[in-house]
mmCIF file of C-alpha atoms in Angstrom:
data_model
loop_
_atom_site.group_PDB
_atom_site.id
_atom_site.type_symbol
_atom_site.label_atom_id
_atom_site.label_comp_id
_atom_site.label_asym_id
_atom_site.label_seq_id
_atom_site.Cartn_x
_atom_site.Cartn_y
_atom_site.Cartn_z
ATOM 1 C CA UNK Q 12 -17.755 13.349 11.750
ATOM 2 C CA UNK Q 13 -15.361 12.725 14.616
ATOM 3 C CA UNK Q 14 -11.962 13.133 14.214
ATOM 4 C CA UNK Q 15 -9.370 11.990 16.251
ATOM 5 C CA UNK Q 16 -5.862 12.932 16.789
ATOM 6 C CA UNK Q 17 -3.989 9.646 18.049
ATOM 7 C CA UNK Q 18 -0.883 9.925 20.091
ATOM 8 C CA UNK Q 19 1.068 6.578 20.782
ATOM 9 C CA UNK Q 20 -0.184 5.061 23.763
ATOM 10 C CA UNK Q 21 2.322 2.954 25.648
ATOM 11 C CA UNK Q 22 1.429 -1.004 26.106
ATOM 12 C CA UNK Q 23 2.683 -0.548 29.568
ATOM 13 C CA UNK Q 24 2.617 1.618 32.395
ATOM 14 C CA UNK Q 25 5.515 1.480 34.623
ATOM 15 C CA UNK Q 26 3.439 1.654 38.191
ATOM 16 C CA UNK Q 27 6.831 0.387 40.619
ATOM 17 C CA UNK Q 28 5.186 1.630 43.487
ATOM 18 C CA UNK Q 29 2.318 -0.467 43.408
ATOM 19 C CA UNK Q 30 1.555 -4.056 43.392
ATOM 20 C CA UNK Q 31 -0.211 -5.799 41.654
ATOM 21 C CA UNK Q 32 0.079 -4.023 38.414
ATOM 22 C CA UNK Q 33 -0.092 -5.838 35.163
ATOM 23 C CA UNK Q 34 0.640 -6.194 31.895
ATOM 24 C CA UNK Q 35 -2.677 -6.822 30.603
ATOM 25 C CA UNK Q 36 -3.957 -3.840 30.334
ATOM 26 C CA UNK Q 37 -7.004 -3.354 27.501
ATOM 27 C CA UNK Q 38 -6.457 -2.285 24.416
ATOM 28 C CA UNK Q 39 -8.334 1.496 23.424
ATOM 29 C CA UNK Q 40 -11.508 0.579 21.392
ATOM 30 C CA UNK Q 41 -12.826 3.071 19.451
ATOM 31 C CA UNK Q 42 -16.575 3.886 19.115
ATOM 32 C CA UNK Q 43 -17.900 1.795 16.488
ATOM 33 C CA UNK Q 44 -21.107 4.327 15.941
ATOM 34 C CA UNK Q 45 -19.489 6.193 13.898
ATOM 35 C CA UNK Q 46 -16.792 7.772 11.937
ATOM 36 C CA UNK Q 47 -13.375 7.985 13.311
ATOM 37 C CA UNK Q 48 -10.733 9.332 11.400
ATOM 38 C CA UNK Q 49 -7.080 8.620 12.350
ATOM 39 C CA UNK Q 50 -4.369 11.906 11.475
ATOM 40 C CA UNK Q 51 -0.513 10.851 11.084
ATOM 41 C CA UNK Q 52 -0.399 7.663 13.082
ATOM 42 C CA UNK Q 53 2.708 6.520 14.088
ATOM 43 C CA UNK Q 54 4.287 3.253 12.693
ATOM 44 C CA UNK Q 55 7.509 4.194 12.914
ATOM 45 C CA UNK Q 56 10.651 6.601 14.353
ATOM 46 C CA UNK Q 57 10.966 8.742 11.139
ATOM 47 C CA UNK Q 58 8.967 11.601 10.306
ATOM 48 C CA UNK Q 59 7.808 9.789 7.286
ATOM 49 C CA UNK Q 60 6.264 6.358 8.895
ATOM 50 C CA UNK Q 61 2.946 7.560 9.308
ATOM 51 C CA UNK Q 62 -0.052 6.577 8.454
ATOM 52 C CA UNK Q 63 -4.327 8.058 7.710
ATOM 53 C CA UNK Q 64 -6.513 5.586 9.270
ATOM 54 C CA UNK Q 65 -10.431 6.205 8.693
ATOM 55 C CA UNK Q 66 -12.974 3.497 10.507
ATOM 56 C CA UNK Q 67 -16.200 3.633 9.060
ATOM 57 C CA UNK Q 68 -19.255 3.609 11.630
ATOM 58 C CA UNK Q 69 -20.840 0.215 12.046
ATOM 59 C CA UNK Q 70 -17.772 -1.511 11.694
ATOM 60 C CA UNK Q 71 -16.904 -5.094 13.213
ATOM 61 C CA UNK Q 72 -13.806 -7.361 14.184
ATOM 62 C CA UNK Q 73 -16.170 -10.251 11.793
ATOM 63 C CA UNK Q 74 -16.927 -7.932 8.623
ATOM 64 C CA UNK Q 75 -14.807 -4.902 8.328
ATOM 65 C CA UNK Q 76 -11.680 -5.544 5.658
ATOM 66 C CA UNK Q 77 -9.256 -2.510 4.826
ATOM 67 C CA UNK Q 78 -8.159 -1.345 1.984
ATOM 68 C CA UNK Q 79 -4.273 0.297 2.286
ATOM 69 C CA UNK Q 80 -3.372 3.308 -0.183
ATOM 70 C CA UNK Q 81 0.493 3.181 -1.400
ATOM 71 C CA UNK Q 82 1.365 6.670 -3.009
ATOM 72 C CA UNK Q 83 3.660 7.268 -5.768
ATOM 73 C CA UNK Q 84 6.239 9.733 -6.368
ATOM 74 C CA UNK Q 85 9.114 7.878 -8.143
ATOM 75 C CA UNK Q 86 9.977 6.500 -4.404
ATOM 76 C CA UNK Q 87 11.616 10.070 -3.726
ATOM 77 C CA UNK Q 88 8.072 12.386 -3.933
ATOM 78 C CA UNK Q 89 4.269 12.213 -3.265
ATOM 79 C CA UNK Q 90 2.418 12.775 0.221
ATOM 80 C CA UNK Q 91 0.071 10.910 1.355
ATOM 81 C CA UNK Q 92 -1.609 14.287 1.967
ATOM 82 C CA UNK Q 93 -2.134 14.508 -1.826
ATOM 83 C CA UNK Q 94 -5.208 12.306 -0.644
ATOM 84 C CA UNK Q 95 -6.929 13.003 2.577
ATOM 85 C CA UNK Q 96 -9.764 12.180 4.011
ATOM 86 C CA UNK Q 97 -12.264 15.179 3.067
ATOM 87 C CA UNK Q 98 -16.146 15.250 3.494
ATOM 88 C CA UNK Q 99 -16.431 15.048 0.148
ATOM 89 C CA UNK Q 100 -13.397 12.537 -1.020
ATOM 90 C CA UNK Q 101 -14.959 10.324 2.043
ATOM 91 C CA UNK Q 102 -18.568 10.468 0.479
ATOM 92 C CA UNK Q 103 -16.982 9.190 -2.354
ATOM 93 C CA UNK Q 104 -15.410 6.448 -1.404
ATOM 94 C CA UNK Q 105 -17.998 5.050 1.026
ATOM 95 C CA UNK Q 106 -19.966 4.494 -2.792
ATOM 96 C CA UNK Q 107 -16.375 2.255 -3.803
ATOM 97 C CA UNK Q 108 -15.299 1.318 -0.567
ATOM 98 C CA UNK Q 109 -18.747 0.641 1.276
ATOM 99 C CA UNK Q 110 -18.128 -1.045 4.030
ATOM 100 C CA UNK Q 111 -14.561 -0.935 4.237
ATOM 101 C CA UNK Q 112 -12.075 1.136 6.292
ATOM 102 C CA UNK Q 113 -9.557 3.114 4.722
ATOM 103 C CA UNK Q 114 -5.385 3.569 5.450
ATOM 104 C CA UNK Q 115 -3.484 5.956 3.777
ATOM 105 C CA UNK Q 116 -0.061 5.217 4.115
ATOM 106 C CA UNK Q 117 3.495 7.159 3.764
ATOM 107 C CA UNK Q 118 6.969 5.812 3.942
ATOM 108 C CA UNK Q 119 10.564 6.762 3.975
ATOM 109 C CA UNK Q 120 11.344 8.146 0.590
ATOM 110 C CA UNK Q 121 14.870 8.541 -1.098
ATOM 111 C CA UNK Q 122 16.877 11.256 -0.513
ATOM 112 C CA UNK Q 123 20.315 11.460 -1.935
ATOM 113 C CA UNK Q 124 22.162 8.558 -0.355
ATOM 114 C CA UNK Q 125 19.040 8.018 2.147
ATOM 115 C CA UNK Q 126 16.458 5.531 2.231
ATOM 116 C CA UNK Q 127 17.497 3.961 -0.784
ATOM 117 C CA UNK Q 128 15.725 -0.106 -1.004
ATOM 118 C CA UNK Q 129 14.686 -1.591 0.557
ATOM 119 C CA UNK Q 130 13.830 1.306 3.016
ATOM 120 C CA UNK Q 131 10.416 1.714 2.148
ATOM 121 C CA UNK Q 132 9.483 -1.970 1.019
ATOM 122 C CA UNK Q 133 10.795 -2.099 5.178
ATOM 123 C CA UNK Q 134 8.386 0.686 5.588
ATOM 124 C CA UNK Q 135 5.421 -0.692 4.502
ATOM 125 C CA UNK Q 136 6.002 -4.342 6.203
ATOM 126 C CA UNK Q 137 6.671 -2.433 9.459
ATOM 127 C CA UNK Q 138 3.540 -0.588 8.729
ATOM 128 C CA UNK Q 139 1.516 -3.765 8.002
ATOM 129 C CA UNK Q 140 2.766 -5.383 11.002
ATOM 130 C CA UNK Q 141 1.159 -2.154 13.197
ATOM 131 C CA UNK Q 142 -1.627 -2.036 12.053
ATOM 132 C CA UNK Q 143 -2.764 -5.931 12.604
ATOM 133 C CA UNK Q 144 -1.600 -5.261 15.646
ATOM 134 C CA UNK Q 145 -4.328 -2.664 16.217
ATOM 135 C CA UNK Q 146 -7.136 -4.956 15.038
ATOM 136 C CA UNK Q 147 -8.711 -5.023 18.273
ATOM 137 C CA UNK Q 148 -8.682 -1.199 19.075
ATOM 138 C CA UNK Q 149 -9.836 -0.432 15.468
ATOM 139 C CA UNK Q 150 -12.747 -3.086 15.649
ATOM 140 C CA UNK Q 151 -11.256 -4.619 12.022
ATOM 141 C CA UNK Q 152 -10.847 -8.012 10.196
ATOM 142 C CA UNK Q 153 -7.865 -8.784 9.063
ATOM 143 C CA UNK Q 154 -9.028 -8.736 5.240
ATOM 144 C CA UNK Q 155 -6.864 -6.497 3.681
ATOM 145 C CA UNK Q 156 -6.615 -5.811 0.112
ATOM 146 C CA UNK Q 157 -3.370 -3.189 -1.428
ATOM 147 C CA UNK Q 158 -3.433 -0.532 -3.183
ATOM 148 C CA UNK Q 159 -1.285 2.056 -4.916
ATOM 149 C CA UNK Q 160 -0.091 3.936 -7.649
ATOM 150 C CA UNK Q 161 3.014 3.702 -9.813
ATOM 151 C CA UNK Q 162 5.734 3.516 -7.596
ATOM 152 C CA UNK Q 163 2.691 2.672 -4.552
ATOM 153 C CA UNK Q 164 1.663 0.501 -6.894
ATOM 154 C CA UNK Q 165 5.055 -1.413 -7.028
ATOM 155 C CA UNK Q 166 5.352 -1.454 -2.993
ATOM 156 C CA UNK Q 167 1.710 -2.557 -2.828
ATOM 157 C CA UNK Q 168 2.638 -5.405 -5.014
ATOM 158 C CA UNK Q 169 5.723 -6.453 -3.533
ATOM 159 C CA UNK Q 170 4.735 -6.827 0.135
ATOM 160 C CA UNK Q 171 1.595 -8.739 -1.328
ATOM 161 C CA UNK Q 172 4.084 -11.105 -2.778
ATOM 162 C CA UNK Q 173 6.706 -11.142 -0.596
ATOM 163 C CA UNK Q 174 5.410 -10.634 3.428
ATOM 164 C CA UNK Q 175 1.994 -12.520 3.134
ATOM 165 C CA UNK Q 176 2.706 -15.323 5.245
ATOM 166 C CA UNK Q 177 -0.567 -15.210 7.371
ATOM 167 C CA UNK Q 178 -2.538 -14.778 4.559
ATOM 168 C CA UNK Q 179 -4.552 -11.348 5.017
ATOM 169 C CA UNK Q 180 -3.440 -9.924 1.992
ATOM 170 C CA UNK Q 181 -6.811 -10.963 -0.255
ATOM 171 C CA UNK Q 182 -5.693 -8.673 -3.287
ATOM 172 C CA UNK Q 183 -3.912 -5.812 -5.131
ATOM 173 C CA UNK Q 184 -5.002 -2.881 -6.831
ATOM 174 C CA UNK Q 185 -2.115 -1.687 -9.117
ATOM 175 C CA UNK Q 186 -1.850 1.363 -10.855
ATOM 176 C CA UNK Q 187 0.860 2.096 -12.913
ATOM 177 C CA UNK Q 188 2.760 -0.231 -11.526
ATOM 178 C CA UNK Q 189 6.656 -1.704 -11.834
ATOM 179 C CA UNK Q 190 7.216 -4.912 -11.868
ATOM 180 C CA UNK Q 191 10.098 -6.172 -13.018
ATOM 181 C CA UNK Q 192 13.138 -3.735 -11.777
ATOM 182 C CA UNK Q 193 15.727 -4.452 -14.161
ATOM 183 C CA UNK Q 194 13.225 -4.661 -17.570
ATOM 184 C CA UNK Q 195 12.385 -0.866 -16.673
ATOM 185 C CA UNK Q 196 16.013 -0.097 -16.759
ATOM 186 C CA UNK Q 197 16.970 -1.994 -19.480
ATOM 187 C CA UNK Q 198 13.961 -0.560 -21.731
ATOM 188 C CA UNK Q 199 12.747 2.471 -20.342
ATOM 189 C CA UNK Q 200 13.571 5.841 -21.221
ATOM 190 C CA UNK Q 201 15.881 7.767 -19.679
ATOM 191 C CA UNK Q 202 13.792 9.379 -16.882
ATOM 192 C CA UNK Q 203 12.384 6.108 -16.224
ATOM 193 C CA UNK Q 204 16.185 4.570 -15.855
ATOM 194 C CA UNK Q 205 17.850 7.387 -13.815
ATOM 195 C CA UNK Q 206 14.583 7.680 -10.994
ATOM 196 C CA UNK Q 207 14.972 3.128 -10.613
ATOM 197 C CA UNK Q 208 18.614 3.199 -10.604
ATOM 198 C CA UNK Q 209 18.491 6.841 -7.709
ATOM 199 C CA UNK Q 210 16.078 4.110 -5.889
ATOM 200 C CA UNK Q 211 18.005 1.018 -6.168
ATOM 201 C CA UNK Q 212 21.465 2.762 -5.371
ATOM 202 C CA UNK Q 213 22.928 2.121 -9.056
ATOM 203 C CA UNK Q 214 22.506 -0.105 -12.039
ATOM 204 C CA UNK Q 215 21.946 -3.340 -12.309
ATOM 205 C CA UNK Q 216 24.897 -4.628 -12.883
ATOM 206 C CA UNK Q 217 26.264 -3.104 -9.759
ATOM 207 C CA UNK Q 218 23.016 -4.060 -7.463
ATOM 208 C CA UNK Q 219 21.909 -6.797 -9.125
ATOM 209 C CA UNK Q 220 20.520 -8.725 -6.306
ATOM 210 C CA UNK Q 221 18.639 -5.486 -5.047
ATOM 211 C CA UNK Q 222 17.335 -5.593 -8.814
ATOM 212 C CA UNK Q 223 16.322 -9.294 -8.222
ATOM 213 C CA UNK Q 224 14.640 -8.512 -4.193
ATOM 214 C CA UNK Q 225 12.819 -5.633 -5.077
ATOM 215 C CA UNK Q 226 10.773 -6.701 -8.703
ATOM 216 C CA UNK Q 227 7.318 -8.350 -7.495
ATOM 217 C CA UNK Q 228 7.323 -10.737 -10.775
ATOM 218 C CA UNK Q 229 10.233 -12.422 -9.119
ATOM 219 C CA UNK Q 230 7.707 -13.699 -6.669
ATOM 220 C CA UNK Q 231 5.272 -14.763 -8.205
ATOM 221 C CA UNK Q 232 3.832 -18.550 -7.072
ATOM 222 C CA UNK Q 233 0.303 -20.491 -7.128
ATOM 223 C CA UNK Q 234 -0.790 -19.544 -3.682
ATOM 224 C CA UNK Q 235 -0.150 -15.536 -4.603
ATOM 225 C CA UNK Q 236 -3.231 -13.281 -3.975
ATOM 226 C CA UNK Q 237 -5.351 -12.200 -7.053
ATOM 227 C CA UNK Q 238 -4.039 -9.120 -8.727
ATOM 228 C CA UNK Q 239 -5.854 -6.363 -10.624
ATOM 229 C CA UNK Q 240 -3.948 -4.100 -13.098
ATOM 230 C CA UNK Q 241 -4.588 -1.313 -14.121
ATOM 231 C CA UNK Q 242 -2.173 0.728 -17.123
ATOM 232 C CA UNK Q 243 -2.241 3.588 -20.008
ATOM 233 C CA UNK Q 244 -1.261 2.005 -22.934
ATOM 234 C CA UNK Q 245 0.629 5.653 -24.019
ATOM 235 C CA UNK Q 246 2.736 6.112 -20.433
ATOM 236 C CA UNK Q 247 5.930 6.645 -21.827
ATOM 237 C CA UNK Q 248 7.482 6.980 -17.789
ATOM 238 C CA UNK Q 249 6.108 3.162 -17.306
ATOM 239 C CA UNK Q 250 5.692 1.433 -20.277
ATOM 240 C CA UNK Q 251 2.568 -1.209 -20.498
ATOM 241 C CA UNK Q 252 4.902 -4.127 -21.100
ATOM 242 C CA UNK Q 253 5.255 -3.526 -17.699
ATOM 243 C CA UNK Q 254 1.419 -4.634 -16.944
ATOM 244 C CA UNK Q 255 2.190 -7.631 -19.744
ATOM 245 C CA UNK Q 256 4.896 -9.256 -18.444
ATOM 246 C CA UNK Q 257 3.378 -9.110 -15.143
ATOM 247 C CA UNK Q 258 0.303 -10.464 -16.364
ATOM 248 C CA UNK Q 259 1.992 -13.124 -17.929
ATOM 249 C CA UNK Q 260 3.657 -14.702 -14.874
ATOM 250 C CA UNK Q 261 0.458 -14.147 -13.124
ATOM 251 C CA UNK Q 262 -1.308 -16.497 -15.788
ATOM 252 C CA UNK Q 263 1.654 -18.877 -15.792
ATOM 253 C CA UNK Q 264 1.254 -19.403 -12.310
ATOM 254 C CA UNK Q 265 -2.330 -19.410 -12.448
ATOM 255 C CA UNK Q 266 -3.100 -16.610 -10.341
ATOM 256 C CA UNK Q 267 -6.161 -14.910 -10.255
ATOM 257 C CA UNK Q 268 -5.849 -11.938 -12.437
ATOM 258 C CA UNK Q 269 -7.395 -8.979 -14.301
ATOM 259 C CA UNK Q 270 -6.113 -6.457 -16.582
ATOM 260 C CA UNK Q 271 -7.965 -3.301 -17.653
ATOM 261 C CA UNK Q 272 -5.412 -1.260 -19.703
ATOM 262 C CA UNK Q 273 -6.697 2.430 -21.517
ATOM 263 C CA UNK Q 274 -5.573 4.854 -23.614
ATOM 264 C CA UNK Q 275 -3.749 7.649 -21.238
ATOM 265 C CA UNK Q 276 -0.478 8.099 -20.089
ATOM 266 C CA UNK Q 277 1.112 7.770 -16.549
ATOM 267 C CA UNK Q 278 -2.106 7.563 -14.050
ATOM 268 C CA UNK Q 279 -5.552 6.949 -15.202
ATOM 269 C CA UNK Q 280 -6.785 10.609 -16.962
ATOM 270 C CA UNK Q 281 -10.315 11.649 -15.940
ATOM 271 C CA UNK Q 282 -12.433 9.764 -18.701
ATOM 272 C CA UNK Q 283 -11.566 6.213 -17.432
ATOM 273 C CA UNK Q 284 -11.655 7.037 -13.842
ATOM 274 C CA UNK Q 285 -15.777 5.434 -14.007
ATOM 275 C CA UNK Q 286 -14.972 2.556 -15.461
ATOM 276 C CA UNK Q 287 -11.482 1.801 -12.993
ATOM 277 C CA UNK Q 288 -13.734 2.432 -10.242
ATOM 278 C CA UNK Q 289 -15.963 0.067 -11.823
ATOM 279 C CA UNK Q 290 -13.232 -2.246 -12.365
ATOM 280 C CA UNK Q 291 -12.218 -1.743 -8.610
ATOM 281 C CA UNK Q 292 -15.300 -2.232 -6.724
ATOM 282 C CA UNK Q 293 -15.837 -5.423 -8.908
ATOM 283 C CA UNK Q 294 -12.216 -6.925 -7.587
ATOM 284 C CA UNK Q 295 -12.840 -6.267 -4.139
ATOM 285 C CA UNK Q 296 -16.302 -7.698 -4.045
#
């Protein structure tokens, strides 16, 4: 497997001393006959605005869809490198995501007063806009599925519902996600309240508009893409009531959705992983 270290390529090369220069430079097209891994692709100026891209062999703009993973960590921690594109991991992913290109995304994390909402939402949008500009270079279709866990599930759902005017996003896979920031703050644990307030920059009484704008549940419409919700019934950090509340909003708008609940806490325990991936595989087909 060939690994390529991606570096930003200027769109235009200044050649003021030469006549006849043109801005219609053909984009670099990565070889389609082999797997290609692009590490730490830059989509912005901040050190955390990076993504890893896995391009499968045999891909084409006509047929190869994209799955974008967004990590969790309470909007203050976590990293795309928590899940790496090792040979072993790639072999597993090829089984469950055959023919898909995979993108593993970082975003700015809250650090004190820095990078509070809406920084992470803006980063996901910036990353997706960048990705779509590379479709010819990467030889990928624009058909996209977003996936994330915990805070990543929140960001995946939020982007799917707020920033899909081009209809590229066909579905969202959300694991232990937050869908209503205000209800999580009001009814969640002490730990959940602290995490939410840190991300939002205050309580709902102080930041009401932010809580409203950051809650995926407020942006469900009858034209929303389909959703797969996975949630542990014993989750003490993000209670399963978040999934049920969001499920009801999807159902009320007649949006296609599947809910898989399982015994366990925050995340998917090992004994439920196989079944969870079966749900994911069916959702992507």
